[in-house]
Coordinates of C-alpha atoms in Angstrom, one line a residue:
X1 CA -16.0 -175.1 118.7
X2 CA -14.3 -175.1 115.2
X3 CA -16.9 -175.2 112.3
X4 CA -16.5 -177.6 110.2
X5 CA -16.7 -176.8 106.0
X6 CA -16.0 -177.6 102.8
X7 CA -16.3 -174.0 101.8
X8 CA -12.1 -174.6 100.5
X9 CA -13.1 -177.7 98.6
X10 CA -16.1 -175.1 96.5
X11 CA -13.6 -172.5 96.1
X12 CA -11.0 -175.3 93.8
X13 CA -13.7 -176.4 91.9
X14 CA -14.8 -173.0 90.9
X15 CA -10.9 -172.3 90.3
X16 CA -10.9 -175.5 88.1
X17 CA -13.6 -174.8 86.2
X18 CA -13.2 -173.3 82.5
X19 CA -15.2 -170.3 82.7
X20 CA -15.0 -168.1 85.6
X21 CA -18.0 -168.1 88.0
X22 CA -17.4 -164.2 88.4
X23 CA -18.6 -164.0 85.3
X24 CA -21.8 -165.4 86.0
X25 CA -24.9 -162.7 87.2
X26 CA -28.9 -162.8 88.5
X27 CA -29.9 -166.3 89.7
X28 CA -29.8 -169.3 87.3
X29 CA -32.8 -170.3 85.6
X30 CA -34.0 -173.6 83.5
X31 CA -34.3 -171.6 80.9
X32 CA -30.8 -170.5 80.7
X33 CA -30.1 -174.4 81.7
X34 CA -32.1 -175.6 78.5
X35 CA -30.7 -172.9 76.3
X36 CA -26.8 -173.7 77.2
X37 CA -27.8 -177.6 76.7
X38 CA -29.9 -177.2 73.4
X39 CA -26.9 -175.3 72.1
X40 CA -24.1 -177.6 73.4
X41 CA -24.8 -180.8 74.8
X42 CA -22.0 -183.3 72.9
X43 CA -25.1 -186.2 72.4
X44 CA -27.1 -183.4 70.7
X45 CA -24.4 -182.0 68.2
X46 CA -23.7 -186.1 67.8
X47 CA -27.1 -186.4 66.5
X48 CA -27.2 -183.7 64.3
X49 CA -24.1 -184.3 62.5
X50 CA -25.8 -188.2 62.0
X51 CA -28.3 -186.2 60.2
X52 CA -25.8 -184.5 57.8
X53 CA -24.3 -187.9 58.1
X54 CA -27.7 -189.1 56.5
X55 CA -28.3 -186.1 53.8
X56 CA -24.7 -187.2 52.3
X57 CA -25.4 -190.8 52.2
X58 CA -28.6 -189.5 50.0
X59 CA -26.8 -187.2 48.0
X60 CA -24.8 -190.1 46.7
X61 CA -27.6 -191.9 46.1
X62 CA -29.1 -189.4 43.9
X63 CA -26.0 -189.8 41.7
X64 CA -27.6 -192.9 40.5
X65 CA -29.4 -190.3 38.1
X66 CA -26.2 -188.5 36.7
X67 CA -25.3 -187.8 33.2
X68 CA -22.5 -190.1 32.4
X69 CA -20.3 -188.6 29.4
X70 CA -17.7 -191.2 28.0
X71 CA -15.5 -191.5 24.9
X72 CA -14.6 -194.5 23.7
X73 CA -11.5 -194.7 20.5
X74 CA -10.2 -197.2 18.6
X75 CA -7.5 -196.9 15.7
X76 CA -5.5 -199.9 14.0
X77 CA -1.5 -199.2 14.1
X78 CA -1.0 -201.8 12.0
X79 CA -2.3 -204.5 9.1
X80 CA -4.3 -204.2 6.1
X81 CA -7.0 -202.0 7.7
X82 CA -6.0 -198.2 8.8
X83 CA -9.6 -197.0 10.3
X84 CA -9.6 -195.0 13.1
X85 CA -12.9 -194.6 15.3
X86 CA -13.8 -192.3 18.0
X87 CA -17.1 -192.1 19.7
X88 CA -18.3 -189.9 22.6
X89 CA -22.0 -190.9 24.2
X90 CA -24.2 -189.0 26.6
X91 CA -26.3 -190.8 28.6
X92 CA -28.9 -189.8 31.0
X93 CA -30.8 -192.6 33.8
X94 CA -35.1 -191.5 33.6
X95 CA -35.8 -190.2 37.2
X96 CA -39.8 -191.8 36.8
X97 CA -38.9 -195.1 34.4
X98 CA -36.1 -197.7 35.0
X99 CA -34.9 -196.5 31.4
X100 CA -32.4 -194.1 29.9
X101 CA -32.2 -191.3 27.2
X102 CA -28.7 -191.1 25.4
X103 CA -27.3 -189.1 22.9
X104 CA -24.5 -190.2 20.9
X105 CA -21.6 -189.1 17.8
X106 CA -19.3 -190.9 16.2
X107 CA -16.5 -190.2 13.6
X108 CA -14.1 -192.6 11.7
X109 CA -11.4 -192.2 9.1
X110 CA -9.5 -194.7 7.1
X111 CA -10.8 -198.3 6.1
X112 CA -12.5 -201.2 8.0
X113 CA -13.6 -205.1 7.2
X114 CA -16.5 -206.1 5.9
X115 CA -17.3 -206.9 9.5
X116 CA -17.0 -203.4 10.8
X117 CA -18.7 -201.9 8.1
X118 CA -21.1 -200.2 10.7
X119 CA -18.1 -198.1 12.1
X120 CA -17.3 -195.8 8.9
X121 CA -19.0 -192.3 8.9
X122 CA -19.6 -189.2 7.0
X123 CA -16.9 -187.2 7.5
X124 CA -18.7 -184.9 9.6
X125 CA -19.3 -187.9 11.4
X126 CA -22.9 -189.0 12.6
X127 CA -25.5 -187.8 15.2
X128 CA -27.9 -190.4 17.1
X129 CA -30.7 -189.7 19.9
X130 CA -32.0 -192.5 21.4
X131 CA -34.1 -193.9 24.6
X132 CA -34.5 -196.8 26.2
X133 CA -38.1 -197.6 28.5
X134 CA -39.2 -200.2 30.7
X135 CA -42.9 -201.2 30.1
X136 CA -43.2 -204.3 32.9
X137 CA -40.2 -204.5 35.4
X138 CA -38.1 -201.1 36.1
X139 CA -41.4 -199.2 35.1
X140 CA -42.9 -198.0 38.6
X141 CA -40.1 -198.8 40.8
X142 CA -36.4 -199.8 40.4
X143 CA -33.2 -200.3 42.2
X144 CA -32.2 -196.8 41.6
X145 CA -35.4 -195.3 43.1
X146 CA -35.8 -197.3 45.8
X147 CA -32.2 -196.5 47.4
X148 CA -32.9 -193.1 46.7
X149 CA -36.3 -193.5 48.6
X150 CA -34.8 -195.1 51.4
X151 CA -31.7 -192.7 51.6
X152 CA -34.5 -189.8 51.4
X153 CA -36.0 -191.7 54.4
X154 CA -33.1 -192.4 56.5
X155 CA -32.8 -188.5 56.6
X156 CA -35.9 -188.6 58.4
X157 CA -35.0 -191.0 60.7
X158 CA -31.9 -189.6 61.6
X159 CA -33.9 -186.3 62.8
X160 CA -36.4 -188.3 64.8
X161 CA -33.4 -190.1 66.2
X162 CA -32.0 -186.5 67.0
X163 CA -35.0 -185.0 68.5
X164 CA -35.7 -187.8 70.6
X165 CA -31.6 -187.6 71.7
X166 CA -32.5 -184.0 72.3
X167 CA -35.7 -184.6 74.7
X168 CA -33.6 -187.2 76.8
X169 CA -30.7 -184.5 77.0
X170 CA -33.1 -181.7 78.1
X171 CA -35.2 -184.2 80.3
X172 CA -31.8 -184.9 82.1
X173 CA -30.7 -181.6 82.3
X174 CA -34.2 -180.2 83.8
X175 CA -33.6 -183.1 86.2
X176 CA -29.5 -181.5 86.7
X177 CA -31.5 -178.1 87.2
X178 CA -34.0 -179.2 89.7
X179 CA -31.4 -181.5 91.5
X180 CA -29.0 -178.4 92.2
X181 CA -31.8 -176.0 93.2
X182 CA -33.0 -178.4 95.8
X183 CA -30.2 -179.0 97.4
X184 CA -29.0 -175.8 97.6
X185 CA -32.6 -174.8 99.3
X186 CA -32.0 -177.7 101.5
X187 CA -28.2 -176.6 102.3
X188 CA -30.0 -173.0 103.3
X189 CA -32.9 -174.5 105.4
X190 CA -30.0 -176.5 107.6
X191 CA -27.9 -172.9 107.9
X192 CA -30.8 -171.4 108.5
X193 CA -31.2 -174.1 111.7
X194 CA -27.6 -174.1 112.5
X195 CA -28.0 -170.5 112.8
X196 CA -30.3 -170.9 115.8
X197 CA -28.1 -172.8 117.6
X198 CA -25.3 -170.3 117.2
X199 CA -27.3 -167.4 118.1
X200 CA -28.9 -169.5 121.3
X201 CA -25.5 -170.8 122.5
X202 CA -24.7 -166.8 123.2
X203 CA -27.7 -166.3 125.2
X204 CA -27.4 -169.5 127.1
X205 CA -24.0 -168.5 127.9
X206 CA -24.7 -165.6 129.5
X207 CA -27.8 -167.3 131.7
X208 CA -25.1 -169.5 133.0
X209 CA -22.4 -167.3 133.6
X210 CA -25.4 -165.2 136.0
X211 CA -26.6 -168.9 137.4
X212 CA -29.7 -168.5 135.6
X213 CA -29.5 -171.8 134.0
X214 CA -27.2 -175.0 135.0
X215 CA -24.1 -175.6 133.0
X216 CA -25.1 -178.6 131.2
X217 CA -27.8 -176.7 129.4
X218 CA -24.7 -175.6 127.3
X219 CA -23.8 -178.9 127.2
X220 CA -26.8 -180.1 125.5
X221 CA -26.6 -177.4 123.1
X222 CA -23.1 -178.0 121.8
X223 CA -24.4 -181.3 121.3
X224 CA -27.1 -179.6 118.8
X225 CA -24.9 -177.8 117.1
X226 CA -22.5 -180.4 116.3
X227 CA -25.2 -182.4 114.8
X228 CA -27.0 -179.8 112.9
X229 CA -22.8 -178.4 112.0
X230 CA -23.3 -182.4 110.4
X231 CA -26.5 -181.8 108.7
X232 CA -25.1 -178.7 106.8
X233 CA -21.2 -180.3 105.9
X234 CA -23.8 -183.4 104.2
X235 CA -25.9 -180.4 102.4
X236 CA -22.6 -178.7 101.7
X237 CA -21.2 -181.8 99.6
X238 CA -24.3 -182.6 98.3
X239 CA -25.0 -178.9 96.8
X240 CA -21.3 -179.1 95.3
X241 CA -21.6 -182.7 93.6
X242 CA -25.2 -181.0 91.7
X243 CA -23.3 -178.0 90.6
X244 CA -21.1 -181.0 89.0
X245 CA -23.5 -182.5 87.3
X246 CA -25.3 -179.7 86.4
X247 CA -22.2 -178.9 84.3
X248 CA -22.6 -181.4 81.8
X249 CA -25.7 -179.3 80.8
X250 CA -24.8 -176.0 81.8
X251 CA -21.8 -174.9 79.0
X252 CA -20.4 -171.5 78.0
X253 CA -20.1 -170.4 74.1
X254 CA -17.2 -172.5 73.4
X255 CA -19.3 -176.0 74.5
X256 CA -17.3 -176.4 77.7
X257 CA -18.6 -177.5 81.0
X258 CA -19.2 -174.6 82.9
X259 CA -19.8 -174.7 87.2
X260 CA -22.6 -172.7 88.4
X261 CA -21.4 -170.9 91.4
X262 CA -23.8 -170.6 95.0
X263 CA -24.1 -166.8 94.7
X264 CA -26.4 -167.8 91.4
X265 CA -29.0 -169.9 93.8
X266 CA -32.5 -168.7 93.4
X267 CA -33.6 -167.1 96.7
X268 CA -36.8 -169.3 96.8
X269 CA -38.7 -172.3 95.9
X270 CA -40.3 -170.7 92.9
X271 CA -37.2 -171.9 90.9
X272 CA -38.9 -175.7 91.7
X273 CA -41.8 -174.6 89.1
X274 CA -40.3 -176.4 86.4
X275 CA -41.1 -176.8 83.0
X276 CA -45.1 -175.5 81.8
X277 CA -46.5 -178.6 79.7
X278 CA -49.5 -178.1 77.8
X279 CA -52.5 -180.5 79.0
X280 CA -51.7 -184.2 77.5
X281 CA -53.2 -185.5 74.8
X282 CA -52.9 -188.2 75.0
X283 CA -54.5 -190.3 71.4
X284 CA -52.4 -187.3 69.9
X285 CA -49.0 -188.5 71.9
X286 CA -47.9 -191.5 69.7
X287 CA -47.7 -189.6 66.7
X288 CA -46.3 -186.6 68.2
X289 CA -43.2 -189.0 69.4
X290 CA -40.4 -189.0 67.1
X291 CA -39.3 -192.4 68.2
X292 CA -42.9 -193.8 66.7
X293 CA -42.6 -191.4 63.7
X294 CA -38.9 -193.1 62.9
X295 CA -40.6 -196.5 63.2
X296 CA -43.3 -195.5 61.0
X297 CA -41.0 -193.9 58.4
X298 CA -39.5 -197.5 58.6
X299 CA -42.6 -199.8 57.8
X300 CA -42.0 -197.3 54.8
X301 CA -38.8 -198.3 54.1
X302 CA -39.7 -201.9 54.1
X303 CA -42.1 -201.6 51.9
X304 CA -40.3 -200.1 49.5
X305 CA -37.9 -202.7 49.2
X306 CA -41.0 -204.9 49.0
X307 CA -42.0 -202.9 45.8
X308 CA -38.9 -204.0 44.5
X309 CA -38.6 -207.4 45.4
X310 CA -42.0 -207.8 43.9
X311 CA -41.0 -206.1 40.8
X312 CA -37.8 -208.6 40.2
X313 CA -40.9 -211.2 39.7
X314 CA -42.3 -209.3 37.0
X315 CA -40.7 -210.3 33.3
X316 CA -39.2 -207.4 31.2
X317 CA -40.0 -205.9 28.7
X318 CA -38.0 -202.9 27.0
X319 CA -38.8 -200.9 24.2
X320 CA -35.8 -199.1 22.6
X321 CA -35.6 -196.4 19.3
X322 CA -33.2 -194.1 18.0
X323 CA -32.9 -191.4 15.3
X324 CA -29.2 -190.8 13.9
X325 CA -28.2 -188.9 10.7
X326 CA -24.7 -188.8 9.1
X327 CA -24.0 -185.6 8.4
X328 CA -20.9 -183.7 5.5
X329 CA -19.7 -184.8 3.0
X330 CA -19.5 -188.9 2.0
X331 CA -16.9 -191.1 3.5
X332 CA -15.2 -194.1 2.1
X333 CA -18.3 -196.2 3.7
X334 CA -20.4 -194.5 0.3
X335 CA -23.6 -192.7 0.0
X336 CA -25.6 -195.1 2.2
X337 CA -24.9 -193.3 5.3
X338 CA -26.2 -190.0 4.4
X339 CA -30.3 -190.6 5.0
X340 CA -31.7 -190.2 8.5
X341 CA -32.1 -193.8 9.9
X342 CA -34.8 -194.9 12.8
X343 CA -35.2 -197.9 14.3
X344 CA -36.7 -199.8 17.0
X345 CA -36.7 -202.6 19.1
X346 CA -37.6 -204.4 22.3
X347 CA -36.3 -206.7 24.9
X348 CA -38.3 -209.7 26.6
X349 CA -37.3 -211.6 29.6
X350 CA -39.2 -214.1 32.1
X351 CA -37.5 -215.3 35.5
X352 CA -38.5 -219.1 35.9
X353 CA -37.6 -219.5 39.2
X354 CA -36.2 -216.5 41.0
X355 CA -35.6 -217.6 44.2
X356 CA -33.7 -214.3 45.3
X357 CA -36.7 -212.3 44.3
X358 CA -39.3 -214.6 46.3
X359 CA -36.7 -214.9 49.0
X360 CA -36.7 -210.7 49.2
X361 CA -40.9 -210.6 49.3
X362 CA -40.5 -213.0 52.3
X363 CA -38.1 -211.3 54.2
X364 CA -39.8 -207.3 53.9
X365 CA -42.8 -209.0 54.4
X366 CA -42.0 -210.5 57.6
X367 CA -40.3 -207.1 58.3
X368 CA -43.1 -205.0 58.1
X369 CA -45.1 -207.2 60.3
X370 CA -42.7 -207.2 62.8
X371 CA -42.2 -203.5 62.6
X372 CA -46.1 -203.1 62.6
X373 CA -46.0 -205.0 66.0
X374 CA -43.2 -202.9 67.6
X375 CA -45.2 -200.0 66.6
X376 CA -48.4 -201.6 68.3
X377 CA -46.6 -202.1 71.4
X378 CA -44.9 -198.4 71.4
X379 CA -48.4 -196.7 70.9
X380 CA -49.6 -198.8 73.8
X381 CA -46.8 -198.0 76.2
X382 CA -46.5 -194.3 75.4
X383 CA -50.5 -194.4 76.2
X384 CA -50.0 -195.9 79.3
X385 CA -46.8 -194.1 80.4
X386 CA -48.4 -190.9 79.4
X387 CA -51.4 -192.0 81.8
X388 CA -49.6 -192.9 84.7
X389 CA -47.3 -189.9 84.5
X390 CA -50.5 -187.4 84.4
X391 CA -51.7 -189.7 87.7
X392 CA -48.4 -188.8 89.3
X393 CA -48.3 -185.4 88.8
X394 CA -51.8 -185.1 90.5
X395 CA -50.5 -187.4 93.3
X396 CA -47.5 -185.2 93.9
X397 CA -49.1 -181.7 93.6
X398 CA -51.1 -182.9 96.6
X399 CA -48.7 -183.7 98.5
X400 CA -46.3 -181.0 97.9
X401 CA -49.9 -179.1 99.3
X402 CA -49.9 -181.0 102.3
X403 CA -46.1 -180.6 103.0
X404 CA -46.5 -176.8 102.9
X405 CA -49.0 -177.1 105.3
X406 CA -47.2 -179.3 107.2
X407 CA -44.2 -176.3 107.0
X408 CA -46.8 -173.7 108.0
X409 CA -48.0 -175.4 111.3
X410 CA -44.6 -176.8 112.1
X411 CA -43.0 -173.0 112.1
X412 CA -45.9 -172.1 113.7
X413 CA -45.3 -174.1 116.9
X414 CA -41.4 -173.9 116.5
X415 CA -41.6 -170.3 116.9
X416 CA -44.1 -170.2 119.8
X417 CA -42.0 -172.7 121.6
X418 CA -38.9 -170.6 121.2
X419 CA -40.8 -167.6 122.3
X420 CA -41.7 -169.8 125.1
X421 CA -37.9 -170.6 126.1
X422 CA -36.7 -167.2 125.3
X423 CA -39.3 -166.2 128.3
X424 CA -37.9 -169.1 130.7
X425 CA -41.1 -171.3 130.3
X426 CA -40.2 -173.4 127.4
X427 CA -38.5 -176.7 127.6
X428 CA -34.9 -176.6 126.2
X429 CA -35.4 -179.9 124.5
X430 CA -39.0 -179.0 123.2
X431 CA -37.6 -176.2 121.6
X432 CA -34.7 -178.3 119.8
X433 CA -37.0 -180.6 118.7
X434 CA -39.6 -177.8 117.4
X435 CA -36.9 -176.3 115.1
X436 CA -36.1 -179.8 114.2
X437 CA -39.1 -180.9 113.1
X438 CA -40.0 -177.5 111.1
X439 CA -36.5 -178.1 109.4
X440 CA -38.0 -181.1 108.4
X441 CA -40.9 -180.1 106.7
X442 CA -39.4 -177.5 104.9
X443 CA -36.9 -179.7 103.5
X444 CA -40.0 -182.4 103.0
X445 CA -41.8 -179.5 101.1
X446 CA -38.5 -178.9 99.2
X447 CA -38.1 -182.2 98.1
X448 CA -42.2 -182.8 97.1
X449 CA -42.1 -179.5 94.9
X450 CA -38.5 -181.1 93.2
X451 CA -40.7 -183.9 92.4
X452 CA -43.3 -182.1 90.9
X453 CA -40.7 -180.7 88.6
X454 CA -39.4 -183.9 87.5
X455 CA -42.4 -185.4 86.7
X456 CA -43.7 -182.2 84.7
X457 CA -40.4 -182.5 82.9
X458 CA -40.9 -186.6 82.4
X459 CA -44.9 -185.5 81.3
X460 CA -43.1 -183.1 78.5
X461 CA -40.9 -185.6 77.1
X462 CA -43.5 -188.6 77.2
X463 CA -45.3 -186.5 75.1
X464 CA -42.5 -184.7 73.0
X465 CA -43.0 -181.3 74.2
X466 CA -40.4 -179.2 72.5
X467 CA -41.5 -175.9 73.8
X468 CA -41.3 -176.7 76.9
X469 CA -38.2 -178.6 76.6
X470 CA -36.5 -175.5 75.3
X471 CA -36.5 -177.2 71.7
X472 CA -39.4 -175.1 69.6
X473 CA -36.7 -173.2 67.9

């Protein structure tokens, strides 16, 4: 009888992939797995350039603090009057006071009105240093500083976004890992069976052909290997579609998907470890979550724009002084120029209703309690997921110890039984069944030590744990 594969169907998609799986040596290990998706995985380099994204958006808000240079001229082309007045002016924003420093020169020529008497000069021209600082609103906290704070912030957030991107990636692709390796132990245990059968059907054959055993015993065992030919064509596909989605993860140096090839299978269950997780701790888990640390970072944010809103309230008061000194020889303004001049000055203003303001206190007010909330509820649910995760690990390490007993005592009795047959006491049917059912159990054992795995790996990213993850670095 013809047997049936999809041995062609492996050998396109390895043709198709974009690396060669010739290239590929030793078994393939998590480690590797992690490395390749650290490195490459699209939803991870996303994140991170949403983090650069962030550090421009603050670098543009830190230009809210540049020296601004400007000139301003003016001459009259025509009429009584022929001044001529240029002015350049330095001024610099205060990074800890909602005031400003400046520094300022000016130099005219010609005549002016009465009513631009302050534009003539020396005709060196004149020199002025002055500052400007808030002493009510602006003082502790202003517009300026509090986009820059935020903009700081939403750096911040953008990296806790990205690690927590990077845990679900690597959770996923532990999952990819584990998914592949099982099936492709569970492909080998139904070979392994089919194998059996094939080597039996020889031995049968020749019982008959001496009239040791009736023809339909050869019957029955076609009929065996047909099914178990079944069994391995289903582990066949399902060991190809894993190397699929394993490639999402698994990627060569260029970032492109790259298909894992059979010969790289581990040769035994130890690849099912998983991921090591350090023992849970788990008042310690909340904070160590970057998606509670992002909400955290923005009750922050909220309150700074509470600061401000409360700080539009406040009236204003600004004091204001400058030095300036005309400096060469006298101009046609005369001699009253020439001494250094000071003054000073202030600027007082109360908001009598300032709805805006009041409406700004409500709102990051209301925002900061619903943030506290959401962060309530987080800390809760990571405590409790954290918890029931630890229970099922337990859970599932005992009964991936009862399945390998159950293996143990099943090949136990599958191989007396054929021992038994091979001797001519053993029922042909007993023995089917025997194999059968020690199939089974290794393929149960298989599938309770994949488990294990995956809830290790959901244990290290309920608790953020990078090493283990393959994030430390």
């Amino acid at each position: 009888m013809r047997r049936v594969s999809i041995a062609p169907v492996l050998a396109l998609m390895l043709a198709l992939a974009p690396v060669a799986a010739g290239a590929q040596v030793g078994p393939l290990t998590l480690d590797e797995v992690l490395r390749s998706s650290a490195r490459s995985a699209p939803q991870i380099v996303e994140a991170l350039a949403r983090v650069r994204q962030a550090e421009g958006k603050s670098l543009s808000a830190e230009g809210a603090f540049d020296t601004v240079f400007d000139v301003d001229g003016k001459s009259r082309l025509a009429g009584y009057y022929d001044g001529t007045v240029v002015e350049g002016r330095a001024t610099r924003p205060l990074t800890g006071n909602g005031g400003y420093v400046y520094g300022n020169y000016r130099a005219s020529r010609g005549t002016f009105p009465v009513y631009e008497d302050q534009a003539y000069t020396n005709r060196a021209g004149e020199a002025k240093v002055g500052a400007l600082f808030a002493l009510l609103r602006d003082r502790v906290i202003d517009e300026r500083r509090t986009r820059r704070n935020i903009a700081g912030t939403d750096i911040d957030v953008a990296r806790f976004e990205a690690q927590m991107v990077a845990i679900g990636v690597q959770r996923r692709a532990v999952d990819a890992y584990q998914a592949w390796v099982a099936a492709g132990l569970r492909l080998r245990a139904y070979r392994d069976l089919l194998d059996l059968a094939e080597r039996r059907r020889g031995a049968i054959g020749r019982l008959v052909t001496l009239g040791a055993r009736p023809a339909i015993l050869l019957t029955e065992n076609d009929q065996n290997l047909v099914r178990r030919r079944a069994l391995v064509v289903r582990a066949e596909q399902d060991f190809a579609s894993a190397a699929n989605a394993l490639s999402l993860y698994l990627r060569d140096g260029d970032g492109d998907p790259l298909l894992v090839s059979a010969e790289r299978l581990p040769g035994d269950t130890g690849a099912l470890a998983g991921v090591t997780v350090a023992p849970p701790r788990v008042a310690a888990a909340p904070v160590e979550r970057p998606d509670y640390r992002a909400i955290l970072t923005r009750i922050d944010q909220s309150t700074a724009r509470l600061m401000l809103a409360e700080n539009d309230l406040s009236p204003r008061l600004d004091l204001r002084g400058d030095v300036g000194k005309d400096i060469g020889a006298v101009g046609l303004g005369g001699p009253n120029r020439t001494p250094l001049e000071a003054t000073v000055g202030f600027r007082f203003s109360v908001p009598l209703q300032n709805r805006a303001a009041k409406g700004r206190v409500a709102e990051a007010r209301a925002e900061i309690d619903a943030l506290g909330q959401r962060s309530r509820f987080l800390r809760d649910q990571i405590a409790v997921e954290v918890d029931g995760i630890v229970i099922a690990v337990g859970a599932t390490e005992r009964l991936a110890a009862i399945a390998e007993e159950e293996r143990m005592l099943a090949e136990r009795l599958a191989a007396a039984e054929r021992r038994r047959f091979e001797l001519g006491s053993g029922d042909f049917f007993l023995v089917n069944q025997r194999e059968e059912t020690a199939t089974d159990a290794r393929v149960r054992l298989v599938d309770a030590q994949a488990r294990i795995a995956s809830a290790r790996a959901e244990l290290a990213a309920a608790t953020a744990d990078r090493r283990a993850l393959g994030l430390a670095d």
